[in-house]
Amino acid sequence: MSRDKIRILHTSDVHIGAFTERWSPQPRKCLHAFKIVVDRALEEKVDAVLIAGDFFDHNRIRADVADYVMEQLERLPMPTVILPGNHDPLEQNSVYWRMDLEGRTPNVYLIKDPQGETVTYPELGLAVWGKPHISYDDVDLYPLKEPPPRGPEPWQIVIGHGHYVRDAADAGRSYPIFPEEIASCGRDYVALGHWDAHMDISEGNVVAYYPGSPTWVGLSSLVEFSDPDGARSVTVTSFPVSP
């Protein structure tokens, strides 16, 4: 049964693995940032968590760092969707293949299909579509290109990791996301990653945000979807992460 109000936590660009060398002046900065995000998800009792790419800074993650991440993911009882980004693509040696996500964290769904795929949560009335990065060389990836038609679930989300094209100066950037793609995607919310800043790039009737990197700028987002008496709304609120 779907709900007339759900809340999700949207984060991206945690970059776990950055500065985790023992000689670094802040070797646990990104790890602690993610722990705070998990703490907030539990405190707020959100219905789902979205991680929109660059969860890891690279695919050369040490076993002890990966184990810490798994321990944090195990704390999340709600559905959690991870989209690989350009820093942590699903290449052959991807860190994701070395993690027992299905065995240890059955609530976590890793988006894997290079053509894009939809994961649905009927109990929430929620569907999430996304297209993962699968190579460090996939500079021709268009994260929001040609999503499938809107499904039957009341709340529909696109999750993507790429560069929003603001004007002609952005024309040559990799992983482009165009304003018209947001406006025409047929979703209620576009959950983005790749930019570290918290930024509203909504287009038309579609709400779209970069949540802000919890590691680099100390921000993530809470998103509320509500439909009281048919008055549908999507409200985004940033919250501080202070590792």
Short mmCIF file of C-alpha atoms in Angstrom, two decimals:
data_model
loop_
_atom_site.label_atom_id
_atom_site.label_comp_id
_atom_site.label_asym_id
_atom_site.label_seq_id
_atom_site.Cartn_x
_atom_site.Cartn_y
_atom_site.Cartn_z
CA MET A 1 0.00 0.00 0.00
CA SER A 2 1.44 3.37 -1.01
CA ARG A 3 1.61 6.39 1.29
CA ASP A 4 0.48 9.96 0.76
CA LYS A 5 3.74 11.17 2.34
CA ILE A 6 7.23 9.71 2.18
CA ARG A 7 10.63 11.13 3.04
CA ILE A 8 14.00 10.22 1.58
CA LEU A 9 17.59 11.18 2.33
CA HIS A 10 19.50 12.16 -0.82
CA THR A 11 23.29 12.29 -0.71
CA SER A 12 26.15 11.97 -3.19
CA ASP A 13 29.87 12.45 -3.64
CA VAL A 14 30.89 11.07 -0.26
CA HIS A 15 34.19 10.07 -1.92
CA ILE A 16 35.04 7.37 0.58
CA GLY A 17 38.69 6.48 0.07
CA ALA A 18 39.87 10.06 -0.25
CA PHE A 19 42.43 10.90 2.44
CA THR A 20 42.06 7.49 4.09
CA GLU A 21 45.82 6.90 3.96
CA ARG A 22 47.13 6.66 7.49
CA TRP A 23 49.54 9.54 6.92
CA SER A 24 46.73 11.91 5.96
CA PRO A 25 45.99 14.73 8.44
CA GLN A 26 42.29 13.69 8.36
CA PRO A 27 42.33 9.96 7.51
CA ARG A 28 38.74 9.35 8.61
CA LYS A 29 37.06 12.51 7.31
CA CYS A 30 34.98 10.88 4.57
CA LEU A 31 34.19 7.84 6.74
CA HIS A 32 32.92 10.03 9.56
CA ALA A 33 30.91 12.12 7.09
CA PHE A 34 29.08 9.00 5.92
CA LYS A 35 28.46 7.87 9.51
CA ILE A 36 26.77 11.22 10.19
CA VAL A 37 24.59 10.75 7.09
CA VAL A 38 23.56 7.30 8.35
CA ASP A 39 22.91 8.73 11.83
CA ARG A 40 20.64 11.38 10.30
CA ALA A 41 18.73 8.82 8.23
CA LEU A 42 18.02 6.89 11.42
CA GLU A 43 17.14 9.97 13.46
CA GLU A 44 14.74 11.24 10.81
CA LYS A 45 13.32 7.74 10.20
CA VAL A 46 13.36 8.35 6.46
CA ASP A 47 11.64 5.88 4.17
CA ALA A 48 14.56 5.49 1.75
CA VAL A 49 18.13 6.61 1.11
CA LEU A 50 19.58 7.55 -2.31
CA ILE A 51 23.35 7.74 -2.97
CA ALA A 52 23.75 9.43 -6.35
CA GLY A 53 27.26 8.45 -7.41
CA ASP A 54 30.87 8.81 -6.28
CA PHE A 55 30.07 7.04 -3.04
CA PHE A 56 33.72 5.96 -3.30
CA ASP A 57 36.55 8.16 -4.48
CA HIS A 58 38.11 5.32 -6.52
CA ASN A 59 38.00 1.55 -6.88
CA ARG A 60 41.26 0.89 -5.01
CA ILE A 61 39.50 0.79 -1.65
CA ARG A 62 41.29 -1.05 1.16
CA ALA A 63 39.48 -3.96 2.79
CA ASP A 64 39.27 -2.23 6.17
CA VAL A 65 37.65 0.85 4.60
CA ALA A 66 35.15 -1.29 2.67
CA ASP A 67 34.33 -3.18 5.89
CA TYR A 68 33.60 0.10 7.69
CA VAL A 69 31.24 1.14 4.87
CA MET A 70 29.46 -2.20 5.08
CA GLU A 71 29.02 -1.78 8.82
CA GLN A 72 27.38 1.59 8.25
CA LEU A 73 25.13 0.27 5.47
CA GLU A 74 24.07 -2.57 7.76
CA ARG A 75 22.67 0.04 10.16
CA LEU A 76 20.14 1.22 7.56
CA PRO A 77 16.84 -0.68 7.82
CA MET A 78 15.19 1.25 4.99
CA PRO A 79 15.55 0.76 1.20
CA THR A 80 18.83 2.24 0.00
CA VAL A 81 19.74 2.78 -3.67
CA ILE A 82 23.35 3.25 -4.80
CA LEU A 83 24.22 4.60 -8.25
CA PRO A 84 27.88 4.18 -9.30
CA GLY A 85 29.46 7.44 -10.50
CA ASN A 86 32.48 8.39 -12.58
CA HIS A 87 34.85 7.93 -9.62
CA ASP A 88 33.49 4.47 -8.67
CA PRO A 89 32.23 2.96 -11.95
CA LEU A 90 31.19 -0.66 -12.30
CA GLU A 91 34.32 -1.71 -14.12
CA GLN A 92 35.77 -5.21 -13.77
CA ASN A 93 37.73 -4.30 -10.63
CA SER A 94 35.00 -2.20 -9.05
CA VAL A 95 34.93 -2.06 -5.28
CA TYR A 96 31.25 -2.96 -5.45
CA TRP A 97 32.06 -6.45 -6.73
CA ARG A 98 34.28 -7.00 -3.66
CA MET A 99 31.48 -6.10 -1.24
CA ASP A 100 28.84 -8.61 -0.18
CA LEU A 101 25.98 -6.16 -0.59
CA GLU A 102 23.32 -8.77 -1.31
CA GLY A 103 24.41 -11.03 1.54
CA ARG A 104 25.03 -8.44 4.25
CA THR A 105 22.76 -5.57 3.24
CA PRO A 106 19.64 -6.92 1.51
CA ASN A 107 17.97 -3.49 1.81
CA VAL A 108 20.67 -1.99 -0.45
CA TYR A 109 20.08 -2.00 -4.20
CA LEU A 110 23.02 -1.35 -6.53
CA ILE A 111 22.00 -0.05 -9.96
CA LYS A 112 24.00 -2.16 -12.43
CA ASP A 113 22.37 -2.21 -15.88
CA PRO A 114 24.37 0.07 -18.25
CA GLN A 115 21.17 0.73 -20.21
CA GLY A 116 19.43 1.94 -17.07
CA GLU A 117 17.03 0.16 -14.74
CA THR A 118 14.10 0.80 -12.44
CA VAL A 119 13.80 -0.41 -8.86
CA THR A 120 10.34 -0.27 -7.31
CA TYR A 121 9.08 -0.17 -3.73
CA PRO A 122 5.33 -0.83 -3.85
CA GLU A 123 4.94 -0.41 -0.10
CA LEU A 124 6.13 3.19 -0.50
CA GLY A 125 4.50 3.84 -3.86
CA LEU A 126 8.02 4.67 -5.09
CA ALA A 127 10.05 3.89 -8.22
CA VAL A 128 13.66 4.93 -8.93
CA TRP A 129 15.26 4.81 -12.38
CA GLY A 130 18.96 5.35 -13.01
CA LYS A 131 21.83 4.63 -15.38
CA PRO A 132 25.23 3.78 -13.78
CA HIS A 133 28.73 4.66 -14.85
CA ILE A 134 30.43 1.42 -15.91
CA SER A 135 33.88 2.63 -16.97
CA TYR A 136 36.38 5.39 -16.31
CA ASP A 137 36.25 5.96 -20.07
CA ASP A 138 32.47 6.35 -20.46
CA VAL A 139 32.74 10.05 -21.32
CA ASP A 140 29.86 9.60 -23.78
CA LEU A 141 27.40 8.66 -21.02
CA TYR A 142 24.21 10.74 -20.93
CA PRO A 143 22.83 10.05 -17.43
CA LEU A 144 19.25 11.26 -18.08
CA LYS A 145 18.88 10.33 -21.74
CA GLU A 146 15.68 8.49 -22.68
CA PRO A 147 14.33 7.23 -19.37
CA PRO A 148 11.42 4.79 -19.74
CA PRO A 149 7.85 6.09 -19.45
CA ARG A 150 6.57 6.91 -16.00
CA GLY A 151 5.40 3.80 -14.14
CA PRO A 152 2.28 3.24 -12.02
CA GLU A 153 3.87 4.12 -8.67
CA PRO A 154 2.64 7.48 -7.33
CA TRP A 155 6.16 8.81 -6.68
CA GLN A 156 8.75 8.59 -9.44
CA ILE A 157 12.44 9.49 -9.17
CA VAL A 158 15.34 9.66 -11.60
CA ILE A 159 18.80 9.28 -10.06
CA GLY A 160 21.74 10.48 -12.15
CA HIS A 161 25.39 11.42 -11.88
CA GLY A 162 26.59 14.06 -14.29
CA HIS A 163 27.16 17.69 -15.23
CA TYR A 164 24.21 20.06 -15.62
CA VAL A 165 24.58 22.03 -18.85
CA ARG A 166 23.84 25.65 -17.99
CA ASP A 167 24.92 27.34 -21.21
CA ALA A 168 27.23 27.03 -24.22
CA ALA A 169 30.29 27.13 -21.95
CA ASP A 170 29.31 23.69 -20.62
CA ALA A 171 28.82 22.14 -24.07
CA GLY A 172 32.02 20.09 -23.98
CA ARG A 173 31.65 18.64 -20.49
CA SER A 174 31.41 14.90 -19.92
CA TYR A 175 28.23 13.23 -18.64
CA PRO A 176 25.95 16.11 -19.71
CA ILE A 177 22.50 16.61 -18.22
CA PHE A 178 20.35 19.03 -20.19
CA PRO A 179 17.55 21.23 -18.80
CA GLU A 180 15.07 19.81 -21.30
CA GLU A 181 15.88 16.27 -20.13
CA ILE A 182 14.90 17.21 -16.59
CA ALA A 183 11.74 19.01 -17.69
CA SER A 184 10.58 16.12 -19.89
CA CYS A 185 11.62 13.11 -17.76
CA GLY A 186 8.12 12.58 -16.38
CA ARG A 187 9.32 12.22 -12.79
CA ASP A 188 8.58 14.00 -9.55
CA TYR A 189 12.20 14.37 -8.49
CA VAL A 190 15.65 14.13 -10.08
CA ALA A 191 18.29 13.11 -7.52
CA LEU A 192 21.66 14.18 -8.86
CA GLY A 193 25.32 13.81 -8.02
CA HIS A 194 28.66 15.06 -9.41
CA TRP A 195 28.58 18.67 -8.24
CA ASP A 196 29.70 19.18 -4.65
CA ALA A 197 27.38 22.15 -4.03
CA HIS A 198 23.79 22.01 -2.85
CA MET A 199 21.95 23.36 -5.88
CA ASP A 200 18.39 23.62 -7.16
CA ILE A 201 18.26 22.96 -10.91
CA SER A 202 14.54 22.28 -11.18
CA GLU A 203 13.02 22.60 -14.64
CA GLY A 204 9.36 22.90 -15.59
CA ASN A 205 7.29 20.92 -13.09
CA VAL A 206 10.16 18.64 -12.13
CA VAL A 207 12.10 19.24 -8.90
CA ALA A 208 15.82 18.51 -9.35
CA TYR A 209 18.71 18.97 -6.92
CA TYR A 210 22.35 18.33 -6.28
CA PRO A 211 22.39 17.60 -2.53
CA GLY A 212 25.91 18.78 -1.77
CA SER A 213 28.85 16.57 -0.84
CA PRO A 214 28.84 15.63 2.86
CA THR A 215 32.63 15.36 2.76
CA TRP A 216 33.61 18.46 0.80
CA VAL A 217 30.93 21.03 1.67
CA GLY A 218 29.25 19.35 4.66
CA LEU A 219 25.74 19.05 3.21
CA SER A 220 23.14 16.50 2.17
CA SER A 221 19.38 16.73 1.58
CA LEU A 222 16.07 15.54 2.98
CA VAL A 223 13.26 15.30 0.43
CA GLU A 224 9.58 15.06 1.37
CA PHE A 225 6.93 13.88 -1.09
CA SER A 226 3.39 14.63 0.01
CA ASP A 227 -0.07 14.38 -1.49
CA PRO A 228 -2.62 15.70 1.01
CA ASP A 229 -6.01 15.78 -0.67
CA GLY A 230 -4.39 15.63 -4.11
CA ALA A 231 -2.18 18.69 -3.61
CA ARG A 232 1.10 17.01 -4.60
CA SER A 233 4.36 18.62 -3.53
CA VAL A 234 8.09 17.87 -3.30
CA THR A 235 10.07 19.79 -0.69
CA VAL A 236 13.88 19.70 -0.42
CA THR A 237 15.75 20.76 2.71
CA SER A 238 19.54 20.70 3.07
CA PHE A 239 21.08 19.64 6.37
CA PRO A 240 24.63 20.08 7.69
CA VAL A 241 27.16 17.29 7.92
CA SER A 242 30.13 18.23 10.09
CA PRO A 243 32.73 15.46 10.07
#
